[in-house]
Every structure is written in structure tokens, then in C-alpha cells.
Amino acid sequence: MARAAARPTAAPESSDTDPPPARPTGSAPGRRLLPLAGVAVAIGIFELAPRAGLVDDRFLPPASAMFAALGGLLGDGAGLWIPVAQTLQGWALGLGLALVLALPLGILIGSVFLLFMASRSIVEFLRPIPSVALIPLAVLVFGAGLESKVFLAAWAATWPILLQTLYGVRDVDPVATETARSFGVSSRERLLRVTLPSALPYVVTGVRISSAVALILVVTAELVLGAPGLGQEINIARQSAAVDTMYALIIVTGLIGWGLNAGLARIEARLLVWHPSHREQNR
């Protein structure tokens, strides 16, 4: 298990002798428009490729047809929002269960060296098991409903949080820990005031990764098992040859994933406002 692989992407603190980091050129409004330009180009490609005959429009309709079907779904009321709520329910329960299990377990394993060494082989064996391979087990134990979605999402989401927390705790500056101990700070206070703040950048990175993974597994379970949600609606649209509606539902799924990631990024920025990488971004 490579320790460096689990590190978050936060930039290290720079010393007084380091040169100032390079800043992106161009105005702030221009930088904000670049992502929109990329989206516009992608939509244009999806619009022109079927119309130019590069792909069969029976299988990949123009983007305008997808957005027209999306508009119809948005106006349908409960026809769209109930599946969205069902998918988000499975995502929230799966991610929440993973957080409840993985966070304290990662803190415990990371804090006790002997436990860390003893558990490495078990973690390395269980972590690579694809969550999709556990679908038969989920069906046998829980059936083809919400419980299976939550189980699969929780299994997949547990590992990023566990590993990031574990290595975040292992990476705490020993000087800070020893200084707190020498001042008579209790173990509980050291955990709250030294270990957790130091490991927080790792933890929030793991939660963001697990959020995307949990959503993927929930939709996969709905597609394969027929559990209620967006995945089931996508499969129904495919079987009904409603290709425009199928792609519209896929767009909805992508927008949900983007929205969840953006929301977690804002929470991360608030929690890590003290971190050097976020201080530099806010300049």
C-alpha cells in the first residue's frame, strides 16, 4: 500500500525562500468563461455529429433532441423528481454509512501502529474487490431494493474514506503530537486539537471521492437490479426505444454528480480555509 498514493492534492506550505507560485494569466471573468466554452464546444459536437451522419442518430440523437426530452421530463413533475429522490436517498444512506464506519476505523488503525501493520493485508485483500461483483450477494441477502443499493454504495465508498483517514492520521507531525503530550494534553484533546485537524484535508478528499463512487454504485444497482431510481428509468427508456429520454436521464444523472461534487467542494473550502492551498486560491 503506497503511502503517497493516498495523499490529498493539497499544495504543501512554501518557505520564505521559495519563489512565489505562478498564478493563472487572464482576467477572472475570462477564466470563469473557459469552462462554459468547453461545455458549448462539447454540446456542438454532439449536435453536429448525428446531423452530419458521423453517427447513427437512432443511437445517438442530436443534443437538441436530448435537451428537448430533458425539458419534457422537467415539466413532468413527479415523473422525474421521484426517481431523483430515490437515487439521492440511496446515495445519502450509502455515503453516510460509509462515513460512520470508515472514519472511526481509520482513526483507530492509523493511531495504533501494531493494528496498522496487522490490518494491511486484510485491507489490501478487500479493497480491490469490485462492488459490482457483490451484486449477487446483495440480492441474496437484501433483495433487489433500497437495502442492496445502500450496501453496494457503502462498500464502495468505505475504502477511499478509510484509506485517506488512515494515512492522514499516520501523517500527523510527530513533533506536534509530542509537544501536546509534553504539555499534559489528554489523549482525547490531542485527538480533537492535533490529529483530526491535521488529517482533515485527507478526510475531505476521501469524502469527495466516495461521494462520486457511491452515486455510481447506486445508479448501477438500479440499472442491474431494477431498484427504483434513475437507473431503473434509464433502463425502461432503453427498452422502450425512447433514446432521447434515455440520454436526458443520463444528463440528469451527470448534473446530480456535478452538483454533489460542487457542494462538497464548497464545504471543503469552508472547512480548510486555514490550509495553505485554499489560502492561495482565495488570493
PDB file of C-alpha atoms in Angstrom:
ATOM      1  CA  MET A   1       0.000   0.000   0.000  1.00  0.00           C
ATOM      2  CA  ALA A   2       1.833   3.079  -1.179  1.00  0.00           C
ATOM      3  CA  ARG A   3       1.536   5.844   1.342  1.00  0.00           C
ATOM      4  CA  ALA A   4       1.987   8.591  -1.211  1.00  0.00           C
ATOM      5  CA  ALA A   5      -0.931   7.346  -3.296  1.00  0.00           C
ATOM      6  CA  ALA A   6      -3.436   8.243  -0.589  1.00  0.00           C
ATOM      7  CA  ARG A   7      -2.279  11.818  -0.074  1.00  0.00           C
ATOM      8  CA  PRO A   8      -4.709  14.599  -0.937  1.00  0.00           C
ATOM      9  CA  THR A   9      -3.958  17.046  -3.670  1.00  0.00           C
ATOM     10  CA  ALA A  10      -3.456  19.991  -1.290  1.00  0.00           C
ATOM     11  CA  ALA A  11      -0.341  22.001  -2.013  1.00  0.00           C
ATOM     12  CA  PRO A  12       2.445  21.919   0.610  1.00  0.00           C
ATOM     13  CA  GLU A  13       3.366  25.008   2.553  1.00  0.00           C
ATOM     14  CA  SER A  14       6.073  27.080   0.955  1.00  0.00           C
ATOM     15  CA  SER A  15       9.043  28.505   2.850  1.00  0.00           C
ATOM     16  CA  ASP A  16      10.210  32.104   2.755  1.00  0.00           C
ATOM     17  CA  THR A  17      12.976  31.176   0.301  1.00  0.00           C
ATOM     18  CA  ASP A  18      10.657  29.505  -2.215  1.00  0.00           C
ATOM     19  CA  PRO A  19       9.749  31.519  -5.315  1.00  0.00           C
ATOM     20  CA  PRO A  20       6.149  32.746  -5.429  1.00  0.00           C
ATOM     21  CA  PRO A  21       3.777  30.280  -7.127  1.00  0.00           C
ATOM     22  CA  ALA A  22       2.773  31.038 -10.672  1.00  0.00           C
ATOM     23  CA  ARG A  23      -0.698  32.492 -10.966  1.00  0.00           C
ATOM     24  CA  PRO A  24      -3.016  31.910 -13.922  1.00  0.00           C
ATOM     25  CA  THR A  25      -2.956  34.644 -16.507  1.00  0.00           C
ATOM     26  CA  GLY A  26      -6.025  36.444 -17.783  1.00  0.00           C
ATOM     27  CA  SER A  27      -8.885  38.173 -16.068  1.00  0.00           C
ATOM     28  CA  ALA A  28     -11.093  36.379 -13.558  1.00  0.00           C
ATOM     29  CA  PRO A  29     -14.235  36.658 -15.771  1.00  0.00           C
ATOM     30  CA  GLY A  30     -12.251  35.184 -18.655  1.00  0.00           C
ATOM     31  CA  ARG A  31     -11.138  32.223 -16.544  1.00  0.00           C
ATOM     32  CA  ARG A  32     -14.723  31.621 -15.478  1.00  0.00           C
ATOM     33  CA  LEU A  33     -15.897  31.627 -19.084  1.00  0.00           C
ATOM     34  CA  LEU A  34     -13.415  28.967 -20.201  1.00  0.00           C
ATOM     35  CA  PRO A  35     -15.361  26.033 -18.675  1.00  0.00           C
ATOM     36  CA  LEU A  36     -18.555  27.339 -20.294  1.00  0.00           C
ATOM     37  CA  ALA A  37     -16.763  27.497 -23.633  1.00  0.00           C
ATOM     38  CA  GLY A  38     -15.691  23.877 -23.221  1.00  0.00           C
ATOM     39  CA  VAL A  39     -19.266  22.832 -22.489  1.00  0.00           C
ATOM     40  CA  ALA A  40     -20.510  24.753 -25.532  1.00  0.00           C
ATOM     41  CA  VAL A  41     -17.961  23.008 -27.771  1.00  0.00           C
ATOM     42  CA  ALA A  42     -18.979  19.580 -26.414  1.00  0.00           C
ATOM     43  CA  ILE A  43     -22.675  20.313 -26.997  1.00  0.00           C
ATOM     44  CA  GLY A  44     -21.859  21.496 -30.524  1.00  0.00           C
ATOM     45  CA  ILE A  45     -20.042  18.239 -31.277  1.00  0.00           C
ATOM     46  CA  PHE A  46     -22.979  16.172 -30.002  1.00  0.00           C
ATOM     47  CA  GLU A  47     -25.316  18.298 -32.123  1.00  0.00           C
ATOM     48  CA  LEU A  48     -23.349  18.193 -35.366  1.00  0.00           C
ATOM     49  CA  ALA A  49     -22.063  14.614 -35.341  1.00  0.00           C
ATOM     50  CA  PRO A  50     -25.504  12.955 -35.800  1.00  0.00           C
ATOM     51  CA  ARG A  51     -26.672  15.596 -38.261  1.00  0.00           C
ATOM     52  CA  ALA A  52     -23.534  15.140 -40.368  1.00  0.00           C
ATOM     53  CA  GLY A  53     -24.043  11.381 -40.460  1.00  0.00           C
ATOM     54  CA  LEU A  54     -20.912  10.604 -38.462  1.00  0.00           C
ATOM     55  CA  VAL A  55     -23.002   8.520 -36.047  1.00  0.00           C
ATOM     56  CA  ASP A  56     -26.418   6.921 -36.364  1.00  0.00           C
ATOM     57  CA  ASP A  57     -28.982   9.290 -34.851  1.00  0.00           C
ATOM     58  CA  ARG A  58     -31.095   6.294 -33.846  1.00  0.00           C
ATOM     59  CA  PHE A  59     -28.494   5.518 -31.191  1.00  0.00           C
ATOM     60  CA  LEU A  60     -27.044   8.997 -30.568  1.00  0.00           C
ATOM     61  CA  PRO A  61     -29.583  11.737 -31.300  1.00  0.00           C
ATOM     62  CA  PRO A  62     -28.567  15.400 -31.601  1.00  0.00           C
ATOM     63  CA  ALA A  63     -28.022  17.337 -28.404  1.00  0.00           C
ATOM     64  CA  SER A  64     -31.072  19.472 -29.163  1.00  0.00           C
ATOM     65  CA  ALA A  65     -33.268  16.362 -29.074  1.00  0.00           C
ATOM     66  CA  MET A  66     -31.751  15.335 -25.745  1.00  0.00           C
ATOM     67  CA  PHE A  67     -32.420  18.750 -24.218  1.00  0.00           C
ATOM     68  CA  ALA A  68     -35.956  18.771 -25.617  1.00  0.00           C
ATOM     69  CA  ALA A  69     -36.600  15.439 -23.889  1.00  0.00           C
ATOM     70  CA  LEU A  70     -34.996  16.840 -20.734  1.00  0.00           C
ATOM     71  CA  GLY A  71     -37.365  19.803 -20.835  1.00  0.00           C
ATOM     72  CA  GLY A  72     -40.294  17.408 -21.119  1.00  0.00           C
ATOM     73  CA  LEU A  73     -39.047  15.464 -18.100  1.00  0.00           C
ATOM     74  CA  LEU A  74     -38.658  18.643 -16.058  1.00  0.00           C
ATOM     75  CA  GLY A  75     -42.238  19.577 -16.851  1.00  0.00           C
ATOM     76  CA  ASP A  76     -43.492  16.119 -15.938  1.00  0.00           C
ATOM     77  CA  GLY A  77     -43.266  16.771 -12.207  1.00  0.00           C
ATOM     78  CA  ALA A  78     -43.273  13.570 -10.183  1.00  0.00           C
ATOM     79  CA  GLY A  79     -42.224  11.530 -13.229  1.00  0.00           C
ATOM     80  CA  LEU A  80     -38.686  12.836 -12.800  1.00  0.00           C
ATOM     81  CA  TRP A  81     -38.353  14.058  -9.243  1.00  0.00           C
ATOM     82  CA  ILE A  82     -39.468  10.833  -7.564  1.00  0.00           C
ATOM     83  CA  PRO A  83     -36.678   8.774  -9.252  1.00  0.00           C
ATOM     84  CA  VAL A  84     -34.192  11.558  -8.461  1.00  0.00           C
ATOM     85  CA  ALA A  85     -35.222  11.449  -4.803  1.00  0.00           C
ATOM     86  CA  GLN A  86     -34.931   7.649  -4.750  1.00  0.00           C
ATOM     87  CA  THR A  87     -31.417   7.781  -6.188  1.00  0.00           C
ATOM     88  CA  LEU A  88     -30.339  10.519  -3.780  1.00  0.00           C
ATOM     89  CA  GLN A  89     -31.784   8.552  -0.880  1.00  0.00           C
ATOM     90  CA  GLY A  90     -29.612   5.544  -1.719  1.00  0.00           C
ATOM     91  CA  TRP A  91     -26.585   7.800  -2.225  1.00  0.00           C
ATOM     92  CA  ALA A  92     -27.039   9.623   1.088  1.00  0.00           C
ATOM     93  CA  LEU A  93     -27.591   6.450   3.102  1.00  0.00           C
ATOM     94  CA  GLY A  94     -24.662   4.653   1.476  1.00  0.00           C
ATOM     95  CA  LEU A  95     -22.244   7.547   1.889  1.00  0.00           C
ATOM     96  CA  GLY A  96     -23.434   8.233   5.427  1.00  0.00           C
ATOM     97  CA  LEU A  97     -22.994   4.598   6.436  1.00  0.00           C
ATOM     98  CA  ALA A  98     -19.510   4.545   4.889  1.00  0.00           C
ATOM     99  CA  LEU A  99     -18.572   7.698   6.784  1.00  0.00           C
ATOM    100  CA  VAL A 100     -19.856   6.336  10.098  1.00  0.00           C
ATOM    101  CA  LEU A 101     -17.887   3.106   9.644  1.00  0.00           C
ATOM    102  CA  ALA A 102     -14.715   4.264   7.918  1.00  0.00           C
ATOM    103  CA  LEU A 103     -13.902   7.454   9.827  1.00  0.00           C
ATOM    104  CA  PRO A 104     -13.541   5.979  13.354  1.00  0.00           C
ATOM    105  CA  LEU A 105     -11.962   2.819  11.949  1.00  0.00           C
ATOM    106  CA  GLY A 106      -9.395   4.846  10.024  1.00  0.00           C
ATOM    107  CA  ILE A 107      -8.578   6.918  13.104  1.00  0.00           C
ATOM    108  CA  LEU A 108      -8.165   3.775  15.209  1.00  0.00           C
ATOM    109  CA  ILE A 109      -5.993   1.902  12.705  1.00  0.00           C
ATOM    110  CA  GLY A 110      -3.904   4.976  11.956  1.00  0.00           C
ATOM    111  CA  SER A 111      -3.317   5.711  15.639  1.00  0.00           C
ATOM    112  CA  VAL A 112      -2.149   2.219  16.651  1.00  0.00           C
ATOM    113  CA  PHE A 113       0.947   1.124  14.711  1.00  0.00           C
ATOM    114  CA  LEU A 114       0.574  -2.585  15.516  1.00  0.00           C
ATOM    115  CA  LEU A 115      -3.045  -2.509  14.352  1.00  0.00           C
ATOM    116  CA  PHE A 116      -1.972  -0.652  11.220  1.00  0.00           C
ATOM    117  CA  MET A 117       0.590  -3.322  10.358  1.00  0.00           C
ATOM    118  CA  ALA A 118      -1.764  -6.186  11.230  1.00  0.00           C
ATOM    119  CA  SER A 119      -4.622  -4.872   9.096  1.00  0.00           C
ATOM    120  CA  ARG A 120      -2.662  -4.016   5.936  1.00  0.00           C
ATOM    121  CA  SER A 121      -3.077  -7.441   4.348  1.00  0.00           C
ATOM    122  CA  ILE A 122      -6.810  -7.515   5.085  1.00  0.00           C
ATOM    123  CA  VAL A 123      -7.343  -4.051   3.640  1.00  0.00           C
ATOM    124  CA  GLU A 124      -5.281  -4.887   0.552  1.00  0.00           C
ATOM    125  CA  PHE A 125      -7.376  -8.011   0.000  1.00  0.00           C
ATOM    126  CA  LEU A 126     -10.807  -6.422   0.465  1.00  0.00           C
ATOM    127  CA  ARG A 127     -10.206  -3.044  -1.184  1.00  0.00           C
ATOM    128  CA  PRO A 128      -9.754  -4.268  -4.803  1.00  0.00           C
ATOM    129  CA  ILE A 129     -12.952  -6.347  -4.768  1.00  0.00           C
ATOM    130  CA  PRO A 130     -15.271  -4.630  -7.302  1.00  0.00           C
ATOM    131  CA  SER A 131     -18.565  -3.611  -5.746  1.00  0.00           C
ATOM    132  CA  VAL A 132     -20.390  -4.862  -8.853  1.00  0.00           C
ATOM    133  CA  ALA A 133     -19.096  -8.364  -8.088  1.00  0.00           C
ATOM    134  CA  LEU A 134     -21.056  -8.215  -4.818  1.00  0.00           C
ATOM    135  CA  ILE A 135     -24.410  -7.700  -6.557  1.00  0.00           C
ATOM    136  CA  PRO A 136     -25.356 -11.429  -6.318  1.00  0.00           C
ATOM    137  CA  LEU A 137     -24.542 -11.360  -2.590  1.00  0.00           C
ATOM    138  CA  ALA A 138     -26.583  -8.186  -2.123  1.00  0.00           C
ATOM    139  CA  VAL A 139     -29.575  -9.738  -3.888  1.00  0.00           C
ATOM    140  CA  LEU A 140     -29.381 -12.931  -1.828  1.00  0.00           C
ATOM    141  CA  VAL A 141     -29.089 -11.092   1.479  1.00  0.00           C
ATOM    142  CA  PHE A 142     -31.127  -7.912   0.946  1.00  0.00           C
ATOM    143  CA  GLY A 143     -33.233  -8.459  -2.162  1.00  0.00           C
ATOM    144  CA  ALA A 144     -33.495  -6.065  -5.105  1.00  0.00           C
ATOM    145  CA  GLY A 145     -34.489  -2.934  -3.198  1.00  0.00           C
ATOM    146  CA  LEU A 146     -33.103   0.015  -1.294  1.00  0.00           C
ATOM    147  CA  GLU A 147     -31.060  -2.150   1.065  1.00  0.00           C
ATOM    148  CA  SER A 148     -28.985  -3.560  -1.800  1.00  0.00           C
ATOM    149  CA  LYS A 149     -28.301  -0.080  -3.177  1.00  0.00           C
ATOM    150  CA  VAL A 150     -27.165   1.138   0.227  1.00  0.00           C
ATOM    151  CA  PHE A 151     -24.969  -1.919   0.805  1.00  0.00           C
ATOM    152  CA  LEU A 152     -23.184  -1.608  -2.543  1.00  0.00           C
ATOM    153  CA  ALA A 153     -22.748   2.154  -2.237  1.00  0.00           C
ATOM    154  CA  ALA A 154     -21.464   1.868   1.333  1.00  0.00           C
ATOM    155  CA  TRP A 155     -18.994  -0.860   0.394  1.00  0.00           C
ATOM    156  CA  ALA A 156     -17.544   1.160  -2.461  1.00  0.00           C
ATOM    157  CA  ALA A 157     -17.494   4.437  -0.523  1.00  0.00           C
ATOM    158  CA  THR A 158     -15.866   2.989   2.586  1.00  0.00           C
ATOM    159  CA  TRP A 159     -12.416   2.439   1.108  1.00  0.00           C
ATOM    160  CA  PRO A 160     -11.493   5.971  -0.031  1.00  0.00           C
ATOM    161  CA  ILE A 161     -12.600   7.415   3.317  1.00  0.00           C
ATOM    162  CA  LEU A 162     -10.873   4.664   5.306  1.00  0.00           C
ATOM    163  CA  LEU A 163      -7.565   4.930   3.469  1.00  0.00           C
ATOM    164  CA  GLN A 164      -7.475   8.714   3.409  1.00  0.00           C
ATOM    165  CA  THR A 165      -8.302   8.901   7.127  1.00  0.00           C
ATOM    166  CA  LEU A 166      -5.802   6.200   7.984  1.00  0.00           C
ATOM    167  CA  TYR A 167      -2.924   7.852   6.156  1.00  0.00           C
ATOM    168  CA  GLY A 168      -3.989  11.288   7.311  1.00  0.00           C
ATOM    169  CA  VAL A 169      -3.637  10.143  10.915  1.00  0.00           C
ATOM    170  CA  ARG A 170      -0.323   8.448  10.158  1.00  0.00           C
ATOM    171  CA  ASP A 171       0.955  11.673   8.575  1.00  0.00           C
ATOM    172  CA  VAL A 172       0.378  13.880  11.620  1.00  0.00           C
ATOM    173  CA  ASP A 173       3.548  15.743  12.585  1.00  0.00           C
ATOM    174  CA  PRO A 174       5.084  13.760  15.473  1.00  0.00           C
ATOM    175  CA  VAL A 175       6.619  16.953  16.848  1.00  0.00           C
ATOM    176  CA  ALA A 176       3.143  18.446  17.312  1.00  0.00           C
ATOM    177  CA  THR A 177       1.931  15.270  18.998  1.00  0.00           C
ATOM    178  CA  GLU A 178       4.922  15.097  21.346  1.00  0.00           C
ATOM    179  CA  THR A 179       4.647  18.796  22.162  1.00  0.00           C
ATOM    180  CA  ALA A 180       0.994  18.389  23.132  1.00  0.00           C
ATOM    181  CA  ARG A 181       1.868  15.334  25.226  1.00  0.00           C
ATOM    182  CA  SER A 182       4.692  17.176  26.991  1.00  0.00           C
ATOM    183  CA  PHE A 183       2.236  19.929  27.979  1.00  0.00           C
ATOM    184  CA  GLY A 184      -0.005  17.323  29.586  1.00  0.00           C
ATOM    185  CA  VAL A 185      -2.751  17.431  26.944  1.00  0.00           C
ATOM    186  CA  SER A 186      -5.022  14.411  27.326  1.00  0.00           C
ATOM    187  CA  SER A 187      -5.396  11.784  24.606  1.00  0.00           C
ATOM    188  CA  ARG A 188      -8.897  12.998  23.815  1.00  0.00           C
ATOM    189  CA  GLU A 189      -7.749  16.593  23.470  1.00  0.00           C
ATOM    190  CA  ARG A 190      -4.790  15.545  21.294  1.00  0.00           C
ATOM    191  CA  LEU A 191      -7.197  13.725  19.026  1.00  0.00           C
ATOM    192  CA  LEU A 192      -9.520  16.728  18.739  1.00  0.00           C
ATOM    193  CA  ARG A 193      -6.916  19.503  18.586  1.00  0.00           C
ATOM    194  CA  VAL A 194      -3.955  17.893  16.806  1.00  0.00           C
ATOM    195  CA  THR A 195      -4.802  14.660  14.999  1.00  0.00           C
ATOM    196  CA  LEU A 196      -8.169  15.468  13.443  1.00  0.00           C
ATOM    197  CA  PRO A 197      -7.264  18.968  12.187  1.00  0.00           C
ATOM    198  CA  SER A 198      -4.073  17.592  10.633  1.00  0.00           C
ATOM    199  CA  ALA A 199      -5.918  14.692   8.998  1.00  0.00           C
ATOM    200  CA  LEU A 200      -8.896  16.792   7.853  1.00  0.00           C
ATOM    201  CA  PRO A 201      -7.518  17.545   4.337  1.00  0.00           C
ATOM    202  CA  TYR A 202      -7.173  13.806   3.770  1.00  0.00           C
ATOM    203  CA  VAL A 203     -10.643  13.068   5.107  1.00  0.00           C
ATOM    204  CA  VAL A 204     -12.468  15.621   2.961  1.00  0.00           C
ATOM    205  CA  THR A 205     -10.628  14.347  -0.112  1.00  0.00           C
ATOM    206  CA  GLY A 206     -11.788  10.829   0.698  1.00  0.00           C
ATOM    207  CA  VAL A 207     -15.381  12.001   1.168  1.00  0.00           C
ATOM    208  CA  ARG A 208     -15.412  13.733  -2.221  1.00  0.00           C
ATOM    209  CA  ILE A 209     -14.076  10.609  -3.928  1.00  0.00           C
ATOM    210  CA  SER A 210     -16.548   8.407  -2.069  1.00  0.00           C
ATOM    211  CA  SER A 211     -19.461  10.673  -2.995  1.00  0.00           C
ATOM    212  CA  ALA A 212     -18.895  10.071  -6.707  1.00  0.00           C
ATOM    213  CA  VAL A 213     -18.287   6.359  -6.173  1.00  0.00           C
ATOM    214  CA  ALA A 214     -21.468   5.981  -4.105  1.00  0.00           C
ATOM    215  CA  LEU A 215     -23.576   7.677  -6.789  1.00  0.00           C
ATOM    216  CA  ILE A 216     -22.113   5.425  -9.477  1.00  0.00           C
ATOM    217  CA  LEU A 217     -22.904   2.296  -7.476  1.00  0.00           C
ATOM    218  CA  VAL A 218     -26.443   3.426  -6.663  1.00  0.00           C
ATOM    219  CA  VAL A 219     -27.258   4.038 -10.330  1.00  0.00           C
ATOM    220  CA  THR A 220     -25.549   0.766 -11.286  1.00  0.00           C
ATOM    221  CA  ALA A 221     -27.654  -1.144  -8.770  1.00  0.00           C
ATOM    222  CA  GLU A 222     -30.801   0.483 -10.144  1.00  0.00           C
ATOM    223  CA  LEU A 223     -29.810  -0.479 -13.688  1.00  0.00           C
ATOM    224  CA  VAL A 224     -28.878  -4.078 -12.910  1.00  0.00           C
ATOM    225  CA  LEU A 225     -31.314  -4.937 -10.130  1.00  0.00           C
ATOM    226  CA  GLY A 226     -34.240  -2.826 -11.277  1.00  0.00           C
ATOM    227  CA  ALA A 227     -34.364  -0.977  -7.971  1.00  0.00           C
ATOM    228  CA  PRO A 228     -36.425   2.240  -8.141  1.00  0.00           C
ATOM    229  CA  GLY A 229     -34.470   5.317  -9.180  1.00  0.00           C
ATOM    230  CA  LEU A 230     -32.845   6.994 -12.150  1.00  0.00           C
ATOM    231  CA  GLY A 231     -31.050   3.819 -13.211  1.00  0.00           C
ATOM    232  CA  GLN A 232     -34.348   1.974 -13.488  1.00  0.00           C
ATOM    233  CA  GLU A 233     -35.849   4.842 -15.515  1.00  0.00           C
ATOM    234  CA  ILE A 234     -32.849   4.803 -17.873  1.00  0.00           C
ATOM    235  CA  ASN A 235     -33.310   1.074 -18.410  1.00  0.00           C
ATOM    236  CA  ILE A 236     -37.053   1.471 -19.034  1.00  0.00           C
ATOM    237  CA  ALA A 237     -36.368   4.200 -21.603  1.00  0.00           C
ATOM    238  CA  ARG A 238     -33.825   1.971 -23.338  1.00  0.00           C
ATOM    239  CA  GLN A 239     -36.221  -0.969 -23.500  1.00  0.00           C
ATOM    240  CA  SER A 240     -38.941   1.324 -24.858  1.00  0.00           C
ATOM    241  CA  ALA A 241     -36.605   2.680 -27.577  1.00  0.00           C
ATOM    242  CA  ALA A 242     -37.075   6.179 -26.136  1.00  0.00           C
ATOM    243  CA  VAL A 243     -33.467   7.079 -26.876  1.00  0.00           C
ATOM    244  CA  ASP A 244     -33.952  10.832 -26.377  1.00  0.00           C
ATOM    245  CA  THR A 245     -35.430  10.245 -22.932  1.00  0.00           C
ATOM    246  CA  MET A 246     -32.660   7.787 -22.046  1.00  0.00           C
ATOM    247  CA  TYR A 247     -29.984  10.361 -22.796  1.00  0.00           C
ATOM    248  CA  ALA A 248     -31.953  13.061 -20.977  1.00  0.00           C
ATOM    249  CA  LEU A 249     -31.976  10.888 -17.868  1.00  0.00           C
ATOM    250  CA  ILE A 250     -28.242  10.289 -18.246  1.00  0.00           C
ATOM    251  CA  ILE A 251     -27.749  14.058 -18.385  1.00  0.00           C
ATOM    252  CA  VAL A 252     -29.785  14.388 -15.181  1.00  0.00           C
ATOM    253  CA  THR A 253     -27.527  11.811 -13.515  1.00  0.00           C
ATOM    254  CA  GLY A 254     -24.425  13.709 -14.621  1.00  0.00           C
ATOM    255  CA  LEU A 255     -25.844  17.006 -13.356  1.00  0.00           C
ATOM    256  CA  ILE A 256     -26.570  15.433  -9.985  1.00  0.00           C
ATOM    257  CA  GLY A 257     -22.994  14.168  -9.739  1.00  0.00           C
ATOM    258  CA  TRP A 258     -21.653  17.582 -10.716  1.00  0.00           C
ATOM    259  CA  GLY A 259     -23.886  19.328  -8.185  1.00  0.00           C
ATOM    260  CA  LEU A 260     -22.891  16.991  -5.368  1.00  0.00           C
ATOM    261  CA  ASN A 261     -19.197  17.471  -6.120  1.00  0.00           C
ATOM    262  CA  ALA A 262     -19.602  21.257  -6.288  1.00  0.00           C
ATOM    263  CA  GLY A 263     -21.434  21.282  -2.969  1.00  0.00           C
ATOM    264  CA  LEU A 264     -18.780  19.174  -1.280  1.00  0.00           C
ATOM    265  CA  ALA A 265     -16.075  21.400  -2.766  1.00  0.00           C
ATOM    266  CA  ARG A 266     -17.687  24.449  -1.137  1.00  0.00           C
ATOM    267  CA  ILE A 267     -17.887  22.620   2.190  1.00  0.00           C
ATOM    268  CA  GLU A 268     -14.237  21.633   1.822  1.00  0.00           C
ATOM    269  CA  ALA A 269     -13.252  25.236   1.133  1.00  0.00           C
ATOM    270  CA  ARG A 270     -15.018  26.367   4.316  1.00  0.00           C
ATOM    271  CA  LEU A 271     -13.512  23.618   6.453  1.00  0.00           C
ATOM    272  CA  LEU A 272      -9.992  24.121   5.081  1.00  0.00           C
ATOM    273  CA  VAL A 273      -9.937  27.901   4.834  1.00  0.00           C
ATOM    274  CA  TRP A 274      -6.817  27.774   7.019  1.00  0.00           C
ATOM    275  CA  HIS A 275      -4.989  25.339   4.707  1.00  0.00           C
ATOM    276  CA  PRO A 276      -2.204  26.819   2.522  1.00  0.00           C
ATOM    277  CA  SER A 277      -3.693  25.529  -0.724  1.00  0.00           C
ATOM    278  CA  HIS A 278      -7.049  27.201  -0.056  1.00  0.00           C
ATOM    279  CA  ARG A 279      -5.438  30.402   1.174  1.00  0.00           C
ATOM    280  CA  GLU A 280      -3.571  30.624  -2.128  1.00  0.00           C
ATOM    281  CA  GLN A 281      -6.752  30.010  -4.145  1.00  0.00           C
ATOM    282  CA  ASN A 282      -8.562  32.800  -2.318  1.00  0.00           C
ATOM    283  CA  ARG A 283      -5.914  35.437  -3.066  1.00  0.00           C
TER     284      ARG A 283
END
